[in-house]
Amino acid sequence: MNRLNQLFDTKKEPILSIYFTAGYPELNATLDIAEALEKAGADFLEIGFPYSDPVADGPVIQESSQRALNNGMTLNVLFDQLKDLRKRVSIPVLLMGYVNPVLQYGVERFCAAAAEAGVDGVIVPDLPMYEYEELYRDCFGKHGLSNVFLVTPQTAEARIRKIDELTNGFIYLLSSSATTGKNLDVSVTTESYFSRIRDMELKNPAMIGFGISDHRSFQKAAQYTRGAIVGSAFVKILGASDYLANIPAFIRSIKEG
Amino acid sequence: MSYHVNEKGYYGDFGGAYIPEMLYPNVEELRSKYLEIIREPGFTAEFEALLRDYVGRPSPLFLAGRLSEKYGAAIYLKREDLNHTGAHKINNTIGQILVAERLGKKRIIAETGAGQHGVATATVCALKGLECVVYMGEVDIERQAPNVARMKMMGATVIPATSGSKTLKDATNEAMRDWINNPENTHYIIGSVVGPHPYPDMVARFQSVISEETRWQLKEKTGSESPDYVLACVGGGSNAAGMFYHFLDDPKAKLVAVEAAGKGVHSGESAATTALGKEGVLHGSRSILMQTEDGQVVEPYSISAGLDYPGIGPQHAHLFKVKRAEYVSATDDDAMRAGLLLARLEGIIPAIESAHALAHLDRMTFTGNETVVVCLSGRGDKDLATYMKFFGL
């Protein structure tokens, strides 16, 4: 059982996860940001490794990815930075990114390096379930990594069941079918979708992501699931010059309003 | 050996559907229905009638006499340039608009590089009265202004892609993002044999009319349906996929795909994917693409906007790997000179894309008895400004 499973087993309050892109706004800021987030009260982290063609992302994360690449971020650089991860950060950490950099790094080598660094899980939105199950599941399992799949309002029930079976961590519920950085619009349809998933009584806990940007949307998400993931709204505040100093106030604004 | 897609969506090691979950329902709907739809008698009848009466098919197979004399082989041009809208792209958009209609979609999106696919999509949307949104790189919008005007005239909305290199790759990213954000009412008409399964297979099937006609036309003209060589240019590879389709299992036909080498394969400004690329995933399928060691997609370059793409379709990656087709390249200079040569010898101004295929004739050696078919995938009207600038005309 890794840190992520433990968190979901023990935490009673709504869980807040924060996404940020490694290498943005500065190449070597990764662990400073991670440490500041833990101190400010984030429950777990998703560290994005940048990709040149992030089709699931909206403008904010695209821009941060491009800036990170321009700054020189690569998987090699990231794993080098993560050597000190567990000296500075104790909350669960997942790596999130697109499949091609992982394939070029080598899936086995990627899993080994992630485990070595003390990473708890991986989210690769464009890695298909079929390929994961046939080719990579054993590798992830061997290294104790949770693999997290996304679910949208259009995902069919049988497929959600299959995802639940293949996942060992949590299920990443998208608030709507959208690229990142849109605001959560809680309509009757969204609520019925969240309730539908809740009523399926899946073995994995669920978190809501995409469109969570403030206390109101965080609270709404926590009514239906264990908590929520904030990405674009956080990446936006990293654009300011004193970004580390702004982190505590940001986390407070999400958790407490 | 099979050169076609298997039931898992793969061509050998290549293909698949590497897509985020947000695209899964759309792609899965298409995957589970496309074969059934395109085999319906009603579909086939409408597709064939539109290709005949609207596109102007069959496109002629023309024996280019003076070009043949120059190279010492019987060189036939498959005249896709004579299609309505000026290129092979319309074969695919006609097929896909009929699929979209049968799926009940009301809104069509597309990406475009040179603008030929955007024009072909805007055309069929006007024909069917469907809303049309075309994503086009900001750089391409500037260098292909006449095509932008055509799309607008036919009622399409053209949205500039402003990320990355601002060309075809980025237009494709934007179209995929649009599809993610519009998961129910929209069909994405991909213009090449790229993207997640079933696109590469579906597009190749719609383009296969090129080689289907070529075979009976050759039989009529030469007594044999099998040529010695079949040449086509490759960006993503749709005209080549259609030109090769009915020759894949013909052992006599040597298939040659010509990529764009830009300013030279190793100049750093090139789109010669098989020479420079490695296996990986781009735009939803496993294929060969130009990328850094870290797996970041490299910005390609070619003077021709239609070949300016960092990958090739998964079927091409397979044909390359198993050596069923030979993949070569031609530089900007080679292609431009070949374009001018065709204009002077045959009175045909080819698209710069197609001129890359013609350029390879210069590197081939013939004994005098060979039959060669070159896919003249598009006409050069859209490239006049580039030709004029290059040659100081």
XYZ file of C-alpha atoms in Angstrom:
650
model
C 0.000 0.000 0.000
C 1.512 3.299 -1.068
C 1.079 6.783 0.355
C -1.841 7.466 -1.942
C -3.876 4.475 -0.755
C -3.082 5.411 2.839
C -4.283 8.960 2.327
C -7.631 7.794 0.969
C -7.939 5.246 3.786
C -7.310 7.682 6.600
C -8.334 11.190 5.573
C -11.838 12.224 6.647
C -11.987 15.755 5.227
C -12.234 16.615 1.518
C -8.950 15.928 -0.251
C -7.234 18.622 -2.291
C -4.750 17.695 -4.994
C -2.735 20.265 -6.898
C -1.291 19.897 -10.396
C 1.673 21.873 -11.631
C 4.019 21.574 -14.584
C 7.600 20.653 -13.729
C 10.072 23.217 -15.023
C 7.602 26.105 -14.920
C 8.050 28.946 -14.201
C 11.712 28.076 -13.528
C 13.580 24.900 -14.387
C 14.640 24.095 -10.837
C 11.507 25.183 -8.968
C 9.902 21.699 -8.907
C 10.724 20.717 -5.329
C 10.366 24.266 -3.963
C 6.806 24.364 -5.274
C 6.074 20.822 -4.034
C 7.371 21.622 -0.554
C 5.449 24.900 -0.377
C 2.256 23.112 -1.425
C 2.632 20.487 1.288
C 3.282 23.175 3.915
C 0.254 25.118 2.719
C -1.990 22.100 3.182
C -2.301 20.340 -0.179
C -3.069 16.637 0.370
C -1.303 15.261 -2.677
C 0.454 16.472 -5.796
C 0.399 15.816 -9.498
C 3.657 16.860 -11.096
C 3.269 17.279 -14.836
C 6.108 16.370 -17.171
C 5.717 18.648 -20.178
C 4.915 17.593 -23.735
C 5.064 19.626 -26.923
C 1.567 18.660 -28.111
C -0.732 18.445 -25.086
C -4.100 17.917 -26.804
C -6.095 17.435 -23.590
C -4.955 20.757 -22.178
C -6.263 24.271 -22.502
C -4.119 27.387 -23.017
C -2.796 27.777 -19.428
C -1.216 24.325 -19.142
C -0.123 24.365 -22.797
C 1.730 27.598 -22.180
C 3.324 26.315 -18.966
C 4.424 23.155 -20.825
C 6.017 25.129 -23.628
C 7.790 27.398 -21.141
C 9.015 24.373 -19.179
C 10.397 22.791 -22.362
C 12.074 26.059 -23.287
C 13.584 26.108 -19.790
C 15.146 22.699 -20.527
C 12.796 20.337 -18.683
C 13.010 16.685 -19.774
C 12.218 13.419 -18.000
C 15.938 12.981 -17.329
C 16.111 16.385 -15.666
C 12.913 15.756 -13.718
C 14.053 12.411 -12.314
C 17.325 14.026 -11.343
C 15.412 16.711 -9.415
C 13.182 14.074 -7.810
C 16.182 12.371 -6.174
C 15.574 14.711 -3.228
C 11.775 14.423 -3.351
C 11.379 12.316 -0.235
C 13.817 14.450 1.758
C 11.501 17.397 1.323
C 7.969 16.149 0.649
C 6.010 13.488 2.509
C 2.536 13.693 0.876
C 1.697 11.416 -2.079
C 3.055 12.455 -5.468
C 1.874 11.378 -8.905
C 3.509 12.090 -12.239
C 1.205 13.207 -15.026
C 1.951 13.573 -18.701
C 1.508 12.257 -22.215
C 2.575 8.827 -23.398
C 5.227 9.683 -25.987
C 7.908 10.984 -23.596
C 7.331 7.862 -21.471
C 7.749 5.586 -24.501
C 10.982 7.321 -25.484
C 12.325 7.120 -21.930
C 11.298 3.457 -21.822
C 8.258 2.314 -19.853
C 10.222 -0.070 -17.606
C 12.914 2.532 -16.966
C 10.261 5.173 -16.301
C 8.465 3.017 -13.715
C 11.745 2.108 -12.025
C 12.878 5.744 -11.854
C 9.500 6.881 -10.528
C 9.483 4.210 -7.815
C 13.086 4.991 -6.920
C 12.178 8.660 -6.467
C 9.286 7.775 -4.165
C 6.518 8.567 -6.648
C 3.203 6.891 -5.818
C 1.328 6.902 -9.071
C 1.102 7.921 -12.692
C -1.561 9.559 -14.863
C -1.052 9.214 -18.609
C -4.297 10.368 -20.248
C -3.444 9.143 -23.745
C -2.288 5.654 -22.735
C -5.157 3.400 -23.855
C -6.618 0.867 -21.448
C -5.999 -2.014 -23.833
C -2.281 -1.280 -24.220
C -1.955 -0.617 -20.489
C -3.541 -3.930 -19.605
C -1.643 -5.959 -22.205
C 1.767 -4.336 -22.047
C 2.354 -2.143 -19.038
C 0.180 -3.178 -16.112
C 2.723 -5.653 -14.716
C 5.480 -3.072 -14.895
C 3.435 -0.486 -12.984
C 2.395 -3.093 -10.422
C 5.916 -4.382 -9.881
C 7.049 -0.896 -8.953
C 4.071 -0.221 -6.671
C 2.725 2.580 -8.859
C -0.970 3.377 -9.027
C -2.188 4.079 -12.545
C -5.061 6.522 -12.705
C -7.582 6.643 -15.562
C -9.940 9.437 -16.483
C -13.729 9.153 -16.673
C -15.994 11.679 -18.433
C -19.779 12.156 -18.422
C -19.820 10.207 -21.707
C -17.894 7.169 -20.390
C -20.174 4.136 -20.494
C -20.889 2.187 -17.312
C -19.164 -1.025 -18.432
C -16.047 0.943 -19.237
C -16.110 2.652 -15.835
C -16.292 -0.807 -14.232
C -13.296 -1.899 -16.279
C -11.361 1.227 -15.285
C -12.228 0.576 -11.657
C -10.833 -2.929 -12.014
C -7.566 -1.750 -13.610
C -6.998 1.165 -11.226
C -5.398 1.023 -7.850
C -5.487 4.552 -6.518
C -8.393 6.726 -7.454
C -10.629 7.478 -10.396
C -10.167 10.852 -12.004
C -13.651 12.163 -12.789
C -13.721 14.929 -15.340
C -16.365 17.489 -14.498
C -17.266 17.613 -18.187
C -15.732 16.546 -21.481
C -13.377 19.471 -21.868
C -9.759 20.480 -22.097
C -8.221 21.767 -18.865
C -8.828 25.271 -17.587
C -12.574 25.685 -18.145
C -14.741 26.666 -15.198
C -16.914 24.015 -13.615
C -20.493 24.652 -14.565
C -22.554 22.630 -12.145
C -25.762 21.975 -13.974
C -28.441 19.418 -13.237
C -26.753 17.116 -15.766
C -23.387 17.378 -14.017
C -24.958 16.637 -10.661
C -26.786 13.608 -12.002
C -23.516 12.364 -13.517
C -21.689 12.786 -10.191
C -24.524 11.004 -8.365
C -24.577 8.225 -10.952
C -20.871 7.543 -10.357
C -21.308 7.755 -6.576
C -24.157 5.254 -6.728
C -22.001 2.773 -8.682
C -20.103 2.129 -5.429
C -16.750 1.651 -7.131
C -13.909 0.043 -5.229
C -11.653 3.024 -5.889
C -12.306 6.466 -4.439
C -12.988 9.236 -6.949
C -11.667 12.778 -7.278
C -13.089 15.458 -9.562
C -10.780 17.422 -11.802
C -10.894 19.892 -14.736
C -12.690 23.128 -14.003
C -12.039 23.251 -10.241
C -10.764 26.749 -9.564
C -12.183 28.051 -6.300
C -13.727 27.162 -2.943
C -17.226 26.885 -4.381
C -16.291 24.335 -7.046
C -14.058 22.458 -4.577
C -16.941 22.191 -2.093
C -19.318 21.065 -4.803
C -16.907 18.331 -5.909
C -16.414 17.159 -2.333
C -20.173 16.623 -1.953
C -19.998 13.784 -4.460
C -16.461 12.445 -4.237
C -13.464 12.413 -1.905
C -12.215 15.730 -3.182
C -10.894 17.608 -6.165
C -7.867 18.418 -8.265
C -6.874 21.978 -9.128
C -4.580 22.487 -12.124
C -4.903 25.503 -14.405
C -6.025 27.860 -11.598
C -2.845 27.018 -9.668
C -0.540 27.144 -12.696
C -1.879 30.657 -13.353
C -0.599 31.961 -10.006
C 2.884 30.599 -10.791
C 3.151 33.332 -13.406
C 3.692 35.972 -10.696
C 7.256 36.868 -9.669
C 6.767 35.973 -5.965
C 4.882 32.772 -6.740
C 6.173 30.719 -3.773
C 4.916 33.359 -1.336
C 1.438 33.235 -2.897
C 0.952 29.488 -2.442
C -0.390 29.467 1.160
C -3.064 32.073 0.391
C -4.074 30.163 -2.747
C -4.523 26.855 -0.930
C -6.476 28.604 1.848
C -8.752 30.231 -0.739
C -9.604 26.808 -2.216
C -10.045 24.988 1.076
C -11.709 27.708 3.128
C -12.977 30.263 0.655
C 1.646 -10.521 -45.043
C -1.264 -8.161 -44.526
C -0.742 -4.502 -45.221
C -4.138 -3.568 -43.819
C -5.387 -2.820 -40.359
C -6.155 -5.695 -37.978
C -9.137 -5.991 -35.644
C -7.230 -4.219 -32.843
C -6.587 -1.217 -35.063
C -2.936 -1.976 -35.783
C -0.746 -2.279 -38.869
C 2.018 -4.487 -37.495
C 3.498 -2.436 -34.643
C 1.737 0.777 -35.666
C -1.667 2.344 -35.206
C -3.984 1.938 -32.241
C -5.943 4.711 -30.569
C -3.756 6.641 -28.119
C -6.374 9.146 -27.092
C -7.484 10.706 -23.838
C -10.775 9.435 -22.420
C -12.541 12.613 -23.548
C -12.148 11.488 -27.165
C -12.991 7.863 -26.533
C -16.797 7.981 -26.987
C -16.529 9.818 -30.332
C -13.759 7.628 -31.677
C -15.409 4.459 -30.404
C -18.733 5.397 -32.001
C -16.925 5.829 -35.302
C -14.881 2.650 -34.883
C -17.880 0.505 -34.140
C -19.966 1.875 -37.030
C -17.737 2.957 -39.918
C -17.482 -0.368 -41.728
C -21.182 -1.041 -41.470
C -21.971 2.463 -42.732
C -19.620 2.445 -45.703
C -20.822 -1.005 -46.784
C -24.498 0.004 -46.898
C -25.703 -0.051 -50.511
C -27.230 3.402 -50.041
C -23.904 4.785 -48.887
C -21.956 3.263 -51.761
C -24.449 4.539 -54.304
C -24.373 8.088 -52.962
C -20.582 8.090 -52.600
C -20.080 6.885 -56.171
C -22.624 9.301 -57.595
C -20.993 12.274 -55.881
C -17.523 11.201 -56.977
C -18.787 10.996 -60.547
C -21.117 13.975 -60.853
C -19.646 16.376 -58.306
C -15.935 15.575 -58.116
C -15.620 14.636 -61.784
C -14.287 11.122 -61.404
C -12.789 9.014 -62.775
C -9.812 11.328 -62.923
C -7.839 10.805 -66.134
C -4.700 8.709 -66.319
C -2.528 10.729 -68.663
C 0.517 9.450 -70.524
C 2.924 12.376 -70.173
C 4.670 12.056 -73.545
C 7.457 14.601 -73.278
C 8.200 13.708 -69.670
C 8.336 10.022 -70.688
C 10.729 10.873 -73.470
C 12.988 12.792 -71.096
C 13.234 9.991 -68.547
C 13.042 6.983 -70.849
C 9.987 5.304 -69.334
C 6.241 5.412 -69.909
C 5.181 7.915 -67.272
C 1.496 8.166 -66.467
C 0.086 10.926 -64.312
C -2.960 10.138 -62.203
C -4.735 13.454 -62.524
C -6.133 14.076 -59.037
C -5.382 17.723 -59.759
C -8.428 17.764 -62.038
C -10.827 16.904 -59.225
C -13.281 19.507 -58.022
C -11.375 21.713 -55.510
C -8.076 20.797 -57.131
C -6.706 17.836 -55.204
C -7.314 14.289 -53.986
C -8.544 15.596 -50.606
C -12.181 15.755 -51.782
C -12.387 11.932 -52.143
C -12.050 11.633 -48.386
C -14.255 14.552 -47.395
C -17.112 13.263 -49.566
C -16.834 9.897 -47.820
C -16.619 11.362 -44.338
C -19.459 13.854 -44.747
C -21.699 10.922 -45.693
C -20.504 9.053 -42.591
C -21.108 12.150 -40.437
C -24.622 12.486 -41.821
C -25.383 8.873 -40.985
C -24.026 9.374 -37.462
C -26.438 12.288 -37.083
C -23.711 14.907 -36.569
C -24.615 18.545 -37.165
C -21.236 20.212 -36.881
C -18.019 19.435 -38.775
C -14.483 20.337 -37.763
C -11.250 19.841 -39.692
C -7.575 20.731 -39.617
C -5.733 21.908 -42.678
C -2.152 22.556 -43.740
C -2.015 23.840 -47.307
C -5.705 24.550 -47.096
C -6.679 21.860 -49.631
C -8.318 19.661 -47.019
C -9.953 22.703 -45.422
C -11.373 23.709 -48.791
C -12.503 20.144 -49.496
C -14.216 20.042 -46.097
C -15.852 23.470 -46.479
C -17.060 22.292 -49.889
C -18.848 19.170 -48.674
C -20.281 21.069 -45.690
C -21.801 23.613 -48.066
C -23.081 20.750 -50.200
C -24.776 19.147 -47.192
C -25.686 22.302 -45.278
C -23.622 21.475 -42.183
C -21.762 23.924 -39.945
C -18.025 23.904 -40.685
C -15.090 25.011 -38.534
C -11.563 24.670 -39.934
C -8.398 24.986 -37.841
C -5.378 26.253 -39.729
C -1.935 27.283 -38.521
C -1.401 31.015 -38.433
C 1.682 30.649 -40.645
C -0.270 28.598 -43.202
C -3.101 31.139 -43.222
C -0.561 33.687 -44.435
C 1.074 31.511 -47.080
C -2.189 30.038 -48.415
C -4.436 33.097 -48.498
C -6.487 32.061 -51.572
C -7.576 28.835 -49.874
C -8.607 30.754 -46.749
C -10.769 32.951 -48.963
C -12.322 29.880 -50.626
C -13.254 28.354 -47.278
C -14.816 31.586 -46.080
C -16.736 32.010 -49.315
C -18.290 28.592 -48.786
C -19.386 29.559 -45.293
C -16.708 27.927 -43.147
C -15.231 29.551 -40.054
C -11.420 29.479 -40.195
C -9.759 29.563 -36.773
C -6.010 30.252 -36.605
C -3.866 27.830 -34.561
C -1.415 30.018 -32.726
C 0.528 27.463 -30.647
C 3.814 25.729 -31.495
C 4.997 26.083 -35.083
C 1.560 27.458 -36.072
C 1.298 24.914 -38.894
C -0.509 21.618 -39.606
C 0.547 19.810 -36.428
C -0.816 22.622 -34.280
C -3.997 22.916 -36.317
C -4.510 19.189 -35.651
C -4.014 19.728 -31.895
C -6.613 22.504 -31.939
C -9.113 20.387 -33.855
C -8.678 17.574 -31.317
C -9.255 20.062 -28.487
C -12.416 21.263 -30.194
C -13.646 17.668 -30.455
C -12.927 17.099 -26.750
C -15.005 20.164 -25.911
C -17.845 19.136 -28.248
C -18.294 15.453 -27.454
C -21.710 14.839 -28.973
C -22.801 16.861 -32.005
C -19.495 17.110 -33.878
C -17.655 14.953 -36.409
C -13.964 15.556 -36.979
C -13.006 15.071 -40.638
C -9.316 14.234 -40.424
C -7.678 14.976 -43.757
C -4.942 12.392 -43.844
C -4.290 8.758 -42.961
C -3.288 9.795 -39.460
C -5.065 9.942 -36.107
C -6.510 7.204 -33.926
C -7.979 4.031 -35.421
C -10.278 3.912 -37.438
C -9.202 7.124 -39.204
C -6.127 5.814 -41.028
C -8.133 2.897 -42.429
C -11.269 4.902 -43.189
C -9.370 7.655 -45.010
C -7.307 5.108 -46.961
C -10.506 3.353 -48.061
C -12.007 6.624 -49.333
C -8.766 7.495 -51.143
C -8.378 3.980 -52.560
C -10.553 5.035 -55.502
C -7.309 6.511 -56.898
C -5.616 3.141 -57.345
C -8.854 1.319 -58.153
C -9.294 3.546 -61.206
C -5.603 3.482 -62.053
C -5.644 -0.300 -62.392
C -8.437 -0.455 -64.955
C -7.155 2.634 -66.747
C -3.712 1.044 -67.074
C -5.276 -2.173 -68.295
C -7.133 -0.214 -71.005
C -4.065 1.716 -72.076
C -1.263 -0.820 -71.723
C -2.972 -4.190 -71.555
C -1.700 -4.719 -68.016
C -3.049 -3.382 -64.768
C 0.360 -3.690 -63.090
C 2.892 -0.892 -63.467
C 6.568 -1.241 -62.547
C 6.580 1.768 -60.260
C 3.976 3.765 -58.358
C 5.107 7.126 -56.966
C 3.380 9.478 -54.567
C 4.380 12.219 -52.164
C 3.900 11.743 -48.419
C 3.179 14.271 -45.695
C 0.707 12.427 -43.501
C 0.301 10.184 -46.533
C -3.289 10.190 -47.772
C -2.723 10.440 -51.517
C 0.024 7.828 -51.266
C -2.237 5.535 -49.217
C -4.927 5.818 -51.901
C -2.445 5.477 -54.746
C -0.835 2.383 -53.183
C -4.006 0.708 -51.880
C -4.848 -1.642 -54.760
C -1.183 -2.229 -55.583
C -0.142 -3.398 -52.108
C -0.683 -7.037 -52.987
C 0.647 -6.695 -56.539
C 4.232 -7.973 -56.346
C 5.203 -6.399 -59.667
C 4.445 -2.851 -58.527
C 7.311 -1.175 -56.689
C 5.915 1.495 -54.429
C 7.862 4.694 -53.840
C 6.844 7.318 -51.285
C 8.543 10.700 -51.501
C 8.855 12.787 -48.369
C 9.788 16.460 -48.149
C 13.461 16.975 -47.306
C 13.045 20.755 -47.055
C 16.475 22.379 -47.229
C 18.161 18.959 -47.012
C 17.420 15.873 -44.909
C 20.029 16.783 -42.288
C 19.759 20.560 -42.575
C 17.589 20.868 -39.489
C 14.818 22.175 -41.769
C 13.135 19.088 -43.117
C 10.011 16.948 -42.953
C 11.654 13.656 -44.016
C 10.010 11.592 -41.288
C 11.301 8.121 -42.103
C 14.870 9.397 -42.396
C 14.786 11.445 -39.205
C 12.032 9.961 -37.072
C 11.697 7.261 -34.483
C 8.759 5.172 -33.353
C 6.392 6.936 -31.001
C 2.889 8.312 -30.617
C 1.546 11.387 -32.364
C -2.063 12.523 -32.789
C -3.521 9.336 -31.440
C -1.568 6.620 -33.185
C 1.684 4.800 -32.828
C 3.818 5.549 -35.850
C 7.133 7.108 -36.829
C 7.611 10.756 -35.976
C 10.314 13.374 -35.791
C 11.071 13.924 -32.133
C 13.781 14.764 -29.635
C 15.388 12.142 -27.383
C 12.913 13.259 -24.708
C 9.942 12.482 -26.961
C 9.044 16.067 -27.819
C 7.726 16.513 -31.336
C 10.153 18.354 -33.608
C 8.832 21.193 -35.765
C 9.064 20.091 -39.391
C 9.815 22.289 -42.365
C 8.958 22.117 -46.041
C 8.314 24.737 -48.687
C 5.097 22.826 -49.275
C 2.512 23.397 -46.570
C 0.838 20.047 -47.272
C 3.973 18.017 -46.485
C 4.981 20.049 -43.452
C 4.039 17.362 -40.904
C 6.349 15.618 -38.382
C 4.828 12.165 -38.723
C 3.395 9.715 -41.250
C 0.296 7.575 -41.015
C 0.660 4.226 -39.237
C 0.139 2.217 -42.424
C 3.078 4.042 -43.988
C 5.199 3.340 -40.914
C 4.338 -0.339 -41.395
C 5.040 -0.330 -45.150
C 8.362 1.359 -44.388
C 9.313 -1.065 -41.639
C 8.454 -4.214 -43.603
C 9.980 -2.613 -46.714
C 6.879 -3.017 -48.890
C 7.382 0.559 -50.046
C 10.561 2.557 -50.466
C 10.618 5.910 -48.656
C 12.805 8.568 -50.227
C 12.841 12.344 -50.102
C 13.124 15.394 -52.311
C 14.304 18.846 -51.254
C 12.496 22.137 -51.776
C 14.806 22.906 -54.699
C 14.294 19.499 -56.334
C 10.532 19.812 -56.022
C 10.364 23.370 -57.324
C 12.456 22.453 -60.369
C 10.312 19.386 -61.009
C 7.208 21.572 -60.824
C 8.621 23.979 -63.368
C 9.707 21.084 -65.597
C 6.189 19.639 -65.690
C 4.790 23.057 -66.536
C 7.243 23.430 -69.423
C 7.015 19.873 -70.784
C 3.350 19.061 -70.288
C 1.533 22.336 -69.638
C 0.526 21.198 -66.165
C 1.386 23.228 -63.072
C 1.467 20.759 -60.177
C 0.955 21.448 -56.494
C 4.374 21.692 -54.817
C 3.399 18.614 -52.790
C 2.939 16.549 -55.968
C 6.104 18.043 -57.439
C 8.051 16.180 -54.734
C 6.921 12.872 -56.263
C 7.884 14.097 -59.743
C 11.307 15.178 -58.466
C 12.197 11.610 -57.628
C 12.025 10.624 -61.318
C 15.379 12.362 -61.656
C 17.012 9.831 -59.320
C 15.553 6.743 -60.952
C 17.171 4.784 -63.738
C 15.067 3.202 -66.443
C 15.824 0.727 -69.204
C 13.132 2.160 -71.445
C 10.406 -0.418 -70.950
C 9.055 0.509 -67.572
C 5.596 1.774 -66.794
C 5.518 4.390 -64.055
C 2.481 5.964 -62.416
C 2.899 9.220 -60.515
C 0.066 10.506 -58.407
C -0.431 14.127 -59.371
C -2.252 14.771 -56.142
C -3.086 18.434 -56.649
C -2.855 21.425 -58.913
C -0.465 24.296 -58.421
C -2.820 27.277 -58.555
C -2.574 27.698 -54.787
C 1.241 27.718 -55.065
C 1.650 30.363 -57.753
C 2.985 32.962 -55.314
C 5.603 30.478 -54.040
C 6.638 29.505 -57.591
C 6.842 33.152 -58.639
C 8.981 34.076 -55.675
C 11.262 31.034 -56.045
C 11.925 31.483 -59.757
C 11.656 35.286 -59.856
C 8.883 34.943 -62.470
